[in-house]
Coordinates of C-alpha atoms and ligand atoms in Angstrom, one line a residue:
X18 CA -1.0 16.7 -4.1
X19 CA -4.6 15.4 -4.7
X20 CA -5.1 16.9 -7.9
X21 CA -2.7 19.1 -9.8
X22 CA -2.8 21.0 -13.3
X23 CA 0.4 21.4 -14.9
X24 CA 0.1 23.7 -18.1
X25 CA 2.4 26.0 -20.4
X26 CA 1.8 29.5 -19.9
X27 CA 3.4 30.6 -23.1
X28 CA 3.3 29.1 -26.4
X29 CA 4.2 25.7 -25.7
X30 CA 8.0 24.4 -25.1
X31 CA 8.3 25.9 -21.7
X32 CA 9.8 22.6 -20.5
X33 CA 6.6 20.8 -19.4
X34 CA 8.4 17.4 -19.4
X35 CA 11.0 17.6 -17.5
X36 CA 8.6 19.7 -14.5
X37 CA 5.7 17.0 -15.2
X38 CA 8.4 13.9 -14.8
X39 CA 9.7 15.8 -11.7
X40 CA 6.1 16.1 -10.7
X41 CA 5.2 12.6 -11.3
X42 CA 7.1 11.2 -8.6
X43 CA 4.9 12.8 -6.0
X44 CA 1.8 11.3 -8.2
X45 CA 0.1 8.5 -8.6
X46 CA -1.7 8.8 -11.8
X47 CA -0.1 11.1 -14.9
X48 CA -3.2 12.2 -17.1
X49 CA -2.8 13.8 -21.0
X50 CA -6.4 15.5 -21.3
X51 CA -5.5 17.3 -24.7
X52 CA -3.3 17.2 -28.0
X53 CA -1.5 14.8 -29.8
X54 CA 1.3 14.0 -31.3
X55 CA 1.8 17.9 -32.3
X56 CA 3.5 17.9 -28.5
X57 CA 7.1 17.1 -27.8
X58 CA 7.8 17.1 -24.2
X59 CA 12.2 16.0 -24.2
X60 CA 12.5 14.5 -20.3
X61 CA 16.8 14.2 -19.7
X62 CA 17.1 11.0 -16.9
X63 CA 20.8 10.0 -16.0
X64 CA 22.1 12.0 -19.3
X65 CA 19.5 9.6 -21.2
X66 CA 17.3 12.0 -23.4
X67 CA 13.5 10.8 -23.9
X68 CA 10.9 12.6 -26.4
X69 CA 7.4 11.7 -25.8
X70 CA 4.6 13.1 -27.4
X71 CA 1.5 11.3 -26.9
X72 CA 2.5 8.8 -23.6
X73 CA 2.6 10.9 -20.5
X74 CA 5.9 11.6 -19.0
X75 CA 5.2 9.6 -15.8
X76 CA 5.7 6.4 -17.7
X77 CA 9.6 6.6 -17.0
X78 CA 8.8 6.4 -13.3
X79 CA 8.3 2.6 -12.7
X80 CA 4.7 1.8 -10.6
X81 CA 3.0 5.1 -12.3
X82 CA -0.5 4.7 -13.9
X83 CA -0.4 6.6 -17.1
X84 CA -3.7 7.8 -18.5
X85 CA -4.4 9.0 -21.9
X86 CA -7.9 10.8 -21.9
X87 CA -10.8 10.9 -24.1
X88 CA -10.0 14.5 -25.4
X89 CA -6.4 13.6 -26.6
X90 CA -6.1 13.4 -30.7
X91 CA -4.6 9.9 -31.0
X92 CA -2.2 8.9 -33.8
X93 CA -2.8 5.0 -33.0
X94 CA 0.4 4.6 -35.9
X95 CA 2.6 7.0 -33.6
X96 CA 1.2 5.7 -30.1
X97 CA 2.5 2.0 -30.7
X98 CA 5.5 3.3 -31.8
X99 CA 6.2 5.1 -29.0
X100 CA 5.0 2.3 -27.2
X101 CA 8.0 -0.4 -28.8
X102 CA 10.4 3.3 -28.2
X103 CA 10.2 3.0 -25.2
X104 CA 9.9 -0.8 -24.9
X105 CA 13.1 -1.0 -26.6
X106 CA 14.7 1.1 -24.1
X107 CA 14.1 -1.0 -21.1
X108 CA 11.1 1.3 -20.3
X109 CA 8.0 -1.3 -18.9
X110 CA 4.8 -0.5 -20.8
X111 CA 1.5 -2.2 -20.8
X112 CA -2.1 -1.9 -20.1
X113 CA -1.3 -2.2 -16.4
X114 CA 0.6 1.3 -16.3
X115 CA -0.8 2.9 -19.3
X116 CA -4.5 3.7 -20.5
X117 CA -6.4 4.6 -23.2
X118 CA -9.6 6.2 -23.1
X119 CA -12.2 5.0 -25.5
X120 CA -13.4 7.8 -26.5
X121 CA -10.3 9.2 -27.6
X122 CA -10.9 10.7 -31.3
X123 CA -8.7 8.9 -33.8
X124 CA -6.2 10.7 -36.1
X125 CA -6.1 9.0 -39.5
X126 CA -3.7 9.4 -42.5
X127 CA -6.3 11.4 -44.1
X128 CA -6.4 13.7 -41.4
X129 CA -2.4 14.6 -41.8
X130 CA -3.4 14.8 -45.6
X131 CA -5.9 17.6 -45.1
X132 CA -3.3 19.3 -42.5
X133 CA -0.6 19.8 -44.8
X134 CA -3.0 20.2 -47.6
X135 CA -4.9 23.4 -45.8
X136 CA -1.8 24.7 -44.9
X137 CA -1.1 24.9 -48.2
X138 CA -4.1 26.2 -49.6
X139 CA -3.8 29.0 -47.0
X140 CA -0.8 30.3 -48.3
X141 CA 0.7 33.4 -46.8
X142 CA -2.4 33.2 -43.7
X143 CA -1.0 29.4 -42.8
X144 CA -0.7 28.6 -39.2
X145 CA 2.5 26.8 -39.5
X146 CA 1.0 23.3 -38.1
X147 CA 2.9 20.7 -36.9
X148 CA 1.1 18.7 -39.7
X149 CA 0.0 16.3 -37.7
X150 CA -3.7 16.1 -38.8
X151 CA -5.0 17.8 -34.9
X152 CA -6.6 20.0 -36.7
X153 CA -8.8 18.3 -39.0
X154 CA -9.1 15.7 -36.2
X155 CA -10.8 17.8 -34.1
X156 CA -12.6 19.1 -36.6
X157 CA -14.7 16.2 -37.4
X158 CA -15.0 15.5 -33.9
X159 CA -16.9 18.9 -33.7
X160 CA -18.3 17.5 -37.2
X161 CA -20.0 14.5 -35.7
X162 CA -18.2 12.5 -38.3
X163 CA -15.3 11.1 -36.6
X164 CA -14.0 7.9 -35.5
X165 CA -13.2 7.0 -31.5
X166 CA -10.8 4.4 -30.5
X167 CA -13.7 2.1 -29.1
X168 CA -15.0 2.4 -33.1
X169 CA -11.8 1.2 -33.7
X170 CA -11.8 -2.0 -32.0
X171 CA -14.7 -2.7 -33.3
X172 CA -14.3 -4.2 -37.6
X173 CA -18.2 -3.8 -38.6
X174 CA -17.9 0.1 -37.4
X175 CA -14.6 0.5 -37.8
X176 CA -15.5 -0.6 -41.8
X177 CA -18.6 1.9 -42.0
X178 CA -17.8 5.3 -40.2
X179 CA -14.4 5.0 -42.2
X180 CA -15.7 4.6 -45.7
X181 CA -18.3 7.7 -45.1
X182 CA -15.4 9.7 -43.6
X183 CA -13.4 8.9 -46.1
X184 CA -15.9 9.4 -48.9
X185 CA -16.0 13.2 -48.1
X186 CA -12.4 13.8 -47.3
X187 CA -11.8 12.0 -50.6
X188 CA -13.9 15.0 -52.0
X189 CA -12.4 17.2 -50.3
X190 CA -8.3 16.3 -51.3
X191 CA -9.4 15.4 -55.3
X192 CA -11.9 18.3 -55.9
X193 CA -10.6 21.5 -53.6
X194 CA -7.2 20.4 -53.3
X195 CA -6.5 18.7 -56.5
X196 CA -4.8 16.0 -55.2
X197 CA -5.2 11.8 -55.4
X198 CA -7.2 10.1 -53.6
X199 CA -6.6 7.3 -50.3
X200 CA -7.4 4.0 -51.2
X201 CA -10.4 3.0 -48.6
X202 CA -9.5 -0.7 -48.3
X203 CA -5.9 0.4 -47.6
X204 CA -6.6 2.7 -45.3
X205 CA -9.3 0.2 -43.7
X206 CA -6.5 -2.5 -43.5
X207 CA -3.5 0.2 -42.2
X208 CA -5.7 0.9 -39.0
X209 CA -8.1 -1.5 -38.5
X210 CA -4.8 -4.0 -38.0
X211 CA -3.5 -1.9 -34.9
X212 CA -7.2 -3.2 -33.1
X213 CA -5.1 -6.3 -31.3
X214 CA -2.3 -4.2 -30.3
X215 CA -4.3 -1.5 -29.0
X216 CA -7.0 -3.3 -27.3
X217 CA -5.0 -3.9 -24.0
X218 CA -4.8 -0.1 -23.2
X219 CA -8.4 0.6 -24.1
X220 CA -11.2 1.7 -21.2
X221 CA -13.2 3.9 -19.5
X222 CA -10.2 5.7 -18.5
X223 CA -12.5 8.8 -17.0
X224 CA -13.9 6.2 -14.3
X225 CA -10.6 4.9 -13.5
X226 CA -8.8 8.2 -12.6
X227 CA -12.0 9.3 -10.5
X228 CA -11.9 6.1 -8.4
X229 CA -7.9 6.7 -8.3
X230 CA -9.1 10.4 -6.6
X231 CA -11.5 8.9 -4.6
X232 CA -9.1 6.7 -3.0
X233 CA -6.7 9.0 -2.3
X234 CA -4.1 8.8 -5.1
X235 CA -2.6 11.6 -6.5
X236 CA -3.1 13.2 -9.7
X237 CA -1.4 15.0 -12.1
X238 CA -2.8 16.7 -15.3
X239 CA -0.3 17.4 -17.9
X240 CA -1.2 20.2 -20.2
X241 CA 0.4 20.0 -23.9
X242 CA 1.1 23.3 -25.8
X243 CA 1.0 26.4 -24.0
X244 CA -2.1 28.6 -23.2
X245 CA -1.4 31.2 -25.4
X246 CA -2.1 28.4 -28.0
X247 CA -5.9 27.7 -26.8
X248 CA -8.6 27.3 -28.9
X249 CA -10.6 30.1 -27.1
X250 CA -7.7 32.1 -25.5
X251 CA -4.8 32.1 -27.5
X252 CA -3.7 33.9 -30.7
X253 CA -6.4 32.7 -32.7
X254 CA -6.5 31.6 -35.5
X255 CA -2.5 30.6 -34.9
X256 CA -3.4 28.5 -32.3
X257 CA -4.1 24.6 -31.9
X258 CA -7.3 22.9 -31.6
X259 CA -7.7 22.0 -28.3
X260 CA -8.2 23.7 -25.1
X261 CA -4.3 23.6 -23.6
X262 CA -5.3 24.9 -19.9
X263 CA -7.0 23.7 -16.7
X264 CA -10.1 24.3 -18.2
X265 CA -9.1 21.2 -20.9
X266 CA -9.4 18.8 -17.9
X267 CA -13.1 18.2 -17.0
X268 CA -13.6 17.8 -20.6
X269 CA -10.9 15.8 -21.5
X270 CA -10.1 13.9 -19.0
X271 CA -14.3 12.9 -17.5
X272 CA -12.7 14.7 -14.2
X273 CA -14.8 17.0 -12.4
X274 CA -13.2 20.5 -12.2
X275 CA -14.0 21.1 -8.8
X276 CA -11.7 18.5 -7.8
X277 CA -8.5 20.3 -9.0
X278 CA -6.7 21.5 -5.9
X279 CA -3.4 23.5 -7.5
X280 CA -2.8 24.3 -11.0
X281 CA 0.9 25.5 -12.1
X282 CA 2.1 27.4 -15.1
X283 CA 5.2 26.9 -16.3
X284 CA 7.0 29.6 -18.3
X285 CA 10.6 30.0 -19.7
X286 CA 12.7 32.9 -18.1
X287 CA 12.3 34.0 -21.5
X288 CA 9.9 33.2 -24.4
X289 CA 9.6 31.2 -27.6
X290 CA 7.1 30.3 -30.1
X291 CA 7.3 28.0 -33.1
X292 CA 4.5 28.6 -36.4
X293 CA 3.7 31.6 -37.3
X294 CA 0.7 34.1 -35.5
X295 CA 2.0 36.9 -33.1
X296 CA 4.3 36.9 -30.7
X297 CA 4.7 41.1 -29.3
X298 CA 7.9 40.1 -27.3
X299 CA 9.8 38.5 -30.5
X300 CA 13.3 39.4 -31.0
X301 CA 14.6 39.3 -34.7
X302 CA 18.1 39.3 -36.1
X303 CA 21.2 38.9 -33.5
X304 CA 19.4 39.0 -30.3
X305 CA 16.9 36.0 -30.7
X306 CA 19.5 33.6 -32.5
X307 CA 21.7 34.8 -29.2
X308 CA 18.9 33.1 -27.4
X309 CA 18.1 30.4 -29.5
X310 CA 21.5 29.2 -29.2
X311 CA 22.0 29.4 -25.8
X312 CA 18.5 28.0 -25.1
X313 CA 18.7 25.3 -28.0
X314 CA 15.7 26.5 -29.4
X315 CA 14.8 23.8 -31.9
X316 CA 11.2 22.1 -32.1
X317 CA 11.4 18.5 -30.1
X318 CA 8.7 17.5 -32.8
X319 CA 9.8 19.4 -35.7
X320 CA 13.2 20.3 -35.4
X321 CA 12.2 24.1 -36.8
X322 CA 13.8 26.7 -35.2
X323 CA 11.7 27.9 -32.7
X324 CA 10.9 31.9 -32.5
X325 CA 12.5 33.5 -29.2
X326 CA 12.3 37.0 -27.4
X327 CA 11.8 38.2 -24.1
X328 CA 9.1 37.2 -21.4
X329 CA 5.9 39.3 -20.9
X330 CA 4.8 40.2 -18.1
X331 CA 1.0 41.2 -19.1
X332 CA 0.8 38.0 -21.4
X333 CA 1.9 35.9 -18.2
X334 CA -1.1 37.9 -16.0
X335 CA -3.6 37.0 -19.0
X336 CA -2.5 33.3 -19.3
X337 CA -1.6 32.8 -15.5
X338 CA -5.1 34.4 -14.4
X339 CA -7.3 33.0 -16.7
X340 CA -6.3 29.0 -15.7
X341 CA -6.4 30.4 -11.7
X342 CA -2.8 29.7 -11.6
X343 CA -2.0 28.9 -7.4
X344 CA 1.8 29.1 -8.7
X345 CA 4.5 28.9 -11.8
X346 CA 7.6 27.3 -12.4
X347 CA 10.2 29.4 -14.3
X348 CA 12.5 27.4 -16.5
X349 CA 16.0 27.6 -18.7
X350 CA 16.9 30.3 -16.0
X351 CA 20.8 29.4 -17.1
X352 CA 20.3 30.0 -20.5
X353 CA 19.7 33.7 -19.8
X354 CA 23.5 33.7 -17.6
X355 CA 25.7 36.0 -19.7
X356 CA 23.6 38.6 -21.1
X357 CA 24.3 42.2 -19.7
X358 CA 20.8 43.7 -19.4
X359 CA 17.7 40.8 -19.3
X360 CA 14.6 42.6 -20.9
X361 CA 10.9 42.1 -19.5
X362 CA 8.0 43.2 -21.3
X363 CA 5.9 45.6 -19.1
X364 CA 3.1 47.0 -21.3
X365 CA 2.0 47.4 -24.9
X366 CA 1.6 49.9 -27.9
X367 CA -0.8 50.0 -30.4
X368 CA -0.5 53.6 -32.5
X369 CA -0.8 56.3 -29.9
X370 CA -3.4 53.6 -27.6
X371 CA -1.3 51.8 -24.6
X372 CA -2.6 49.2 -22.8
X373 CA -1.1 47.9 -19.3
X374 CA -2.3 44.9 -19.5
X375 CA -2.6 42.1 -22.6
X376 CA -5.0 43.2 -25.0
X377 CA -7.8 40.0 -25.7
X378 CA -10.5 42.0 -26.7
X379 CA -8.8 43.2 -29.2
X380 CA -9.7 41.1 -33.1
X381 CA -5.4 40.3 -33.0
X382 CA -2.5 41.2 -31.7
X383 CA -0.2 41.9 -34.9
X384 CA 1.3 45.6 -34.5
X385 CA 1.3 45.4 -30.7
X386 CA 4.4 47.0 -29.7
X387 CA 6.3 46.4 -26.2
X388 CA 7.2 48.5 -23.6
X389 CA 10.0 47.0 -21.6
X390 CA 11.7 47.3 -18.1
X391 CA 15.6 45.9 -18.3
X392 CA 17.2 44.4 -15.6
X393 CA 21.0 43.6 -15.2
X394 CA 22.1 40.1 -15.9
X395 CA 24.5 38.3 -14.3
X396 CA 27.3 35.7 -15.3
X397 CA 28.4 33.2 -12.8
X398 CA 27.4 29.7 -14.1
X399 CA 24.2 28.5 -12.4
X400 CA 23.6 25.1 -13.7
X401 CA 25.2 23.5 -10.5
X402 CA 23.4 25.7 -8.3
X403 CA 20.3 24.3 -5.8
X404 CA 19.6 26.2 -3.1
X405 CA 18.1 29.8 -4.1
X406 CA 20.0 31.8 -1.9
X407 CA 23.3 30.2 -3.6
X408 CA 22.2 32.3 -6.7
X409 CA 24.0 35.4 -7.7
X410 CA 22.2 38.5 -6.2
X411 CA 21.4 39.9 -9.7
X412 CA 19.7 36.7 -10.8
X413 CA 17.3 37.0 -7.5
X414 CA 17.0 40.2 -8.2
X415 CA 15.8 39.2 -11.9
X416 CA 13.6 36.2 -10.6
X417 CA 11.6 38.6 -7.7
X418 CA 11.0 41.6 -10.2
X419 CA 9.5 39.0 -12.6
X420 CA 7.3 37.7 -9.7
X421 CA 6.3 41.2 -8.3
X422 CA 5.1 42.1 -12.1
X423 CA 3.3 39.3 -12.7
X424 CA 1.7 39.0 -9.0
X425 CA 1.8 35.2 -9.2
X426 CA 4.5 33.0 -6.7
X427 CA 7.1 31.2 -8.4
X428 CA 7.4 27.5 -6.8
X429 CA 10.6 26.4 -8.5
X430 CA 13.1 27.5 -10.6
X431 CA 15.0 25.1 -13.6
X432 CA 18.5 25.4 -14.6
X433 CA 19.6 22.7 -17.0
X434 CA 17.9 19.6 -18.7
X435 CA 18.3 16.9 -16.2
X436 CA 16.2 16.0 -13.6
X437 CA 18.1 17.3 -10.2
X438 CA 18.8 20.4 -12.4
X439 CA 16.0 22.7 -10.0
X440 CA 16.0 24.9 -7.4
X441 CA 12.7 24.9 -5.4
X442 CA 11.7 27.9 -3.3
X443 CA 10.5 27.8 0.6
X444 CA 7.5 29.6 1.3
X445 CA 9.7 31.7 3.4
X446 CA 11.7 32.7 -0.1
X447 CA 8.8 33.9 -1.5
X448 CA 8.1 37.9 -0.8
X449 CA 4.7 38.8 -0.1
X450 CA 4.4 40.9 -3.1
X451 CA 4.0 37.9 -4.9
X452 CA 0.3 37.8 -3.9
X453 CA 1.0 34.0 -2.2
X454 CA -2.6 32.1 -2.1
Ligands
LIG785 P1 -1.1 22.1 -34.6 O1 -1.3 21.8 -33.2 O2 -0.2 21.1 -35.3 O3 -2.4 22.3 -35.4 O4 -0.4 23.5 -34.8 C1 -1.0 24.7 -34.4 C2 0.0 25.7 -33.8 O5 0.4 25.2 -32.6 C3 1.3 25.8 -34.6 O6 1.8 27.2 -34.5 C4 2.3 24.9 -33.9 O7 3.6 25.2 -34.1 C5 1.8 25.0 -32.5 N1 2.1 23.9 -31.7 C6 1.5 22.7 -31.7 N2 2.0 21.9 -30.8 C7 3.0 22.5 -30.2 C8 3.9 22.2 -29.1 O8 3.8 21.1 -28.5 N3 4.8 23.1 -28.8 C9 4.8 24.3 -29.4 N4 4.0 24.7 -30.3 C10 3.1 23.8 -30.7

């Protein structure tokens, strides 16, 4: 495993963490290249449940090097509290096994401000943020007018790029929004204190995960979000602010892109989606809270209930081919155990127009309608189950029509939270029809 890309190929909450922590002990070095604190990725060790949203999940595997990359959104408030979380839970943590780029853009309070408050002024057109200022972060990195973490560590700049951001955002919440001002010097003091306590996990961290490749090590990117959330490729505007796929590496991470060997989606058995923005394969009323039970769909960030319906075949094609997935993991298989007939989305509707395939050309999605294929469920219990020919027939059956429609091999299959809870696939399990590469 020289260099792999691990990234959601739905909306986000496909169960990232658990895969990535699985991953991570074939790795040397777990890189976050995207995001912030808007991620949630729940990893289940020895019935111990962890949440982390900015620290990659390779942290719980002692002797890992951890990498936070220059095109994360830091919280520096939330990273040193994950930091003492984790501390206080026996977890080892320091600048040895976890790094910081410096050039990773900084989200301030006023940034979380300006979240909430645009969501607000948007109305009935909000995105349903997570509020946790990526946003406007990225915005002003775009802007020019941001602050990095090295500006952090650094009081005479720290002092004078904040005051002149903060002079405009100022504007921006009293005269547009109506709302009181931040205190500078408050402000100034709140961050500018975290300098000492960050300083140990600050550096060039592009450098150090290149020499890390050039020597050998392992490396494994883990995406945040889900593809259909990208900046470019998702559902825009209900999408976040970074780019979420393999192409979020080079940039994020100072890692060249011809260096990434394998790159793996990972997709529920069904689908979810939390904020608003479409989502064709959405099942209201009795069906999706059927599902959201069974999956416990609730945010790992928010706690909001999180949207759920069926997964799509041609959605899967569009994320799955445009990140040159090599394979995909499907996840929560067991939560699907019990229903009678398992729907797949096949195609789309729009008026009398059909479209075989997902529709990115078009200016949005809303209205698409879905054509589905159903296959027959099955309900033996599969949680305990780890060898794939140990699966009931009907849930093979369900697993290898999924991976003939969507063309792409499925490496792995996960059926419950904790870590042993997988069932990976020989090459000889694999029918050809999955287009193998
Ligand atoms: P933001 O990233 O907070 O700006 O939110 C933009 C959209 O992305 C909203 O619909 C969020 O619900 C969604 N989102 C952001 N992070 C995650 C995540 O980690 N999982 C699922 N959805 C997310």
């Amino acid at each position: 495993m020289p260099a792999v890309s691990v990234f959601g190929a739905q909306w986000g909450d496909e169960g990232k963490g658990k895969i990535i922590d699985l991953k991570a002990a074939e790795a040397d070095v777990v890189v976050r290249y995207q995001g912030g604190a808007n991620a949630g990725h729940t990893v289940v060790v020895a019935g111990a449940k962890y949440v982390l949203h900015l620290i990659p999940s390779g942290i719980l595997h002692p002797g890992k090097l951890n990498v936070i990359g220059n095109g994360v959104a830091l919280d520096p408030i939330k990273f040193l509290q994950e930091v003492e979380g984790l501390r206080a839970r026996g977890v080892r943590v320091d600048g040895t096994n976890l790094r910081l780029s410096a050039s990773a853009h900084v989200i301030f309070e006023h940034h979380r401000r300006i979240d909430q408050l645009s969501e607000r002024w948007r109305g009935d057109g909000r995105i349903g943020t997570t509020g946790r200022g990526i946003g406007p972060c990225y915005a002003d990195k775009a802007a020019r007018t941001g602050l990095r973490v090295s500006d952090l560590l650094d009081p005479e700049l720290a002092r004078s790029r904040l005051r002149a951001a903060l002079a405009e955002k100022n504007a921006l919440i009293r005269q547009v929004h109506g709302e009181a001002e931040l205190d500078f010097e408050v402000e100034l003091s709140r961050y500018a204190s975290l300098a000492g306590q960050l300083a140990p996990f600050v550096g060039d961290t592009g450098a150090q995960v290149r020499a890390a490749w050039q020597a050998n090590r392992r490396i494994l990117f883990e995406g945040a979000q889900g593809a259909m959330l990208d900046i470019d490729h998702g559902t825009y505007p209900f999408v976040t602010s970074s780019s979420t796929g393999v192409d979020g590496i080079p940039a994020g991470a100072a890692f060249p892109a011809r260096w990434i060997e394998r790159a793996i989606g990972i997709a529920k058995a069904y689908c979810t989606r939390v904020g608003e923005g479409p989502f064709p394969s959405e099942q209201h009323g009795a069906l999706g809270e059927r599902i959201r039970e069974a999956g416990n769909e609730y945010g790992a960030t928010t706690g909001r209930p999180r949207r759920c319906g069926w997964l799509d075949a041609p959605q899967m094609r569009y994320t799955l081919g445009w990140n040159g997935a090599t394979s995909w993991i499907m996840t929560n298989l067991d939560v699907l155990t019990g229903f009678d007939s398992i729907p797949v989305g096949v195609g789309y509707r729009l008026g009398s127009k059909t479209y075989a395939e997902y529709p990115a050309a078009l200016p949005g999605i809303e209205g698409l309608e879905v054509e589905y294929t159903s296959f027959p469920g099955w309900s033996e219990d599969i949680t305990a189950v780890r060898h794939y020919e140990r699966l009931p027939r009907r849930c093979r059956e369900y697993v290898e029509a999924v991976e003939k429609l969507i063309g792409v091999p499925i490496e792995m299959l996960s059926v419950g939270p904790e870590r042993d809870q997988v069932i990976p696939r020989q090459p000889e399990q694999i029918p050809a029809h999955a287009g193998a590469r």
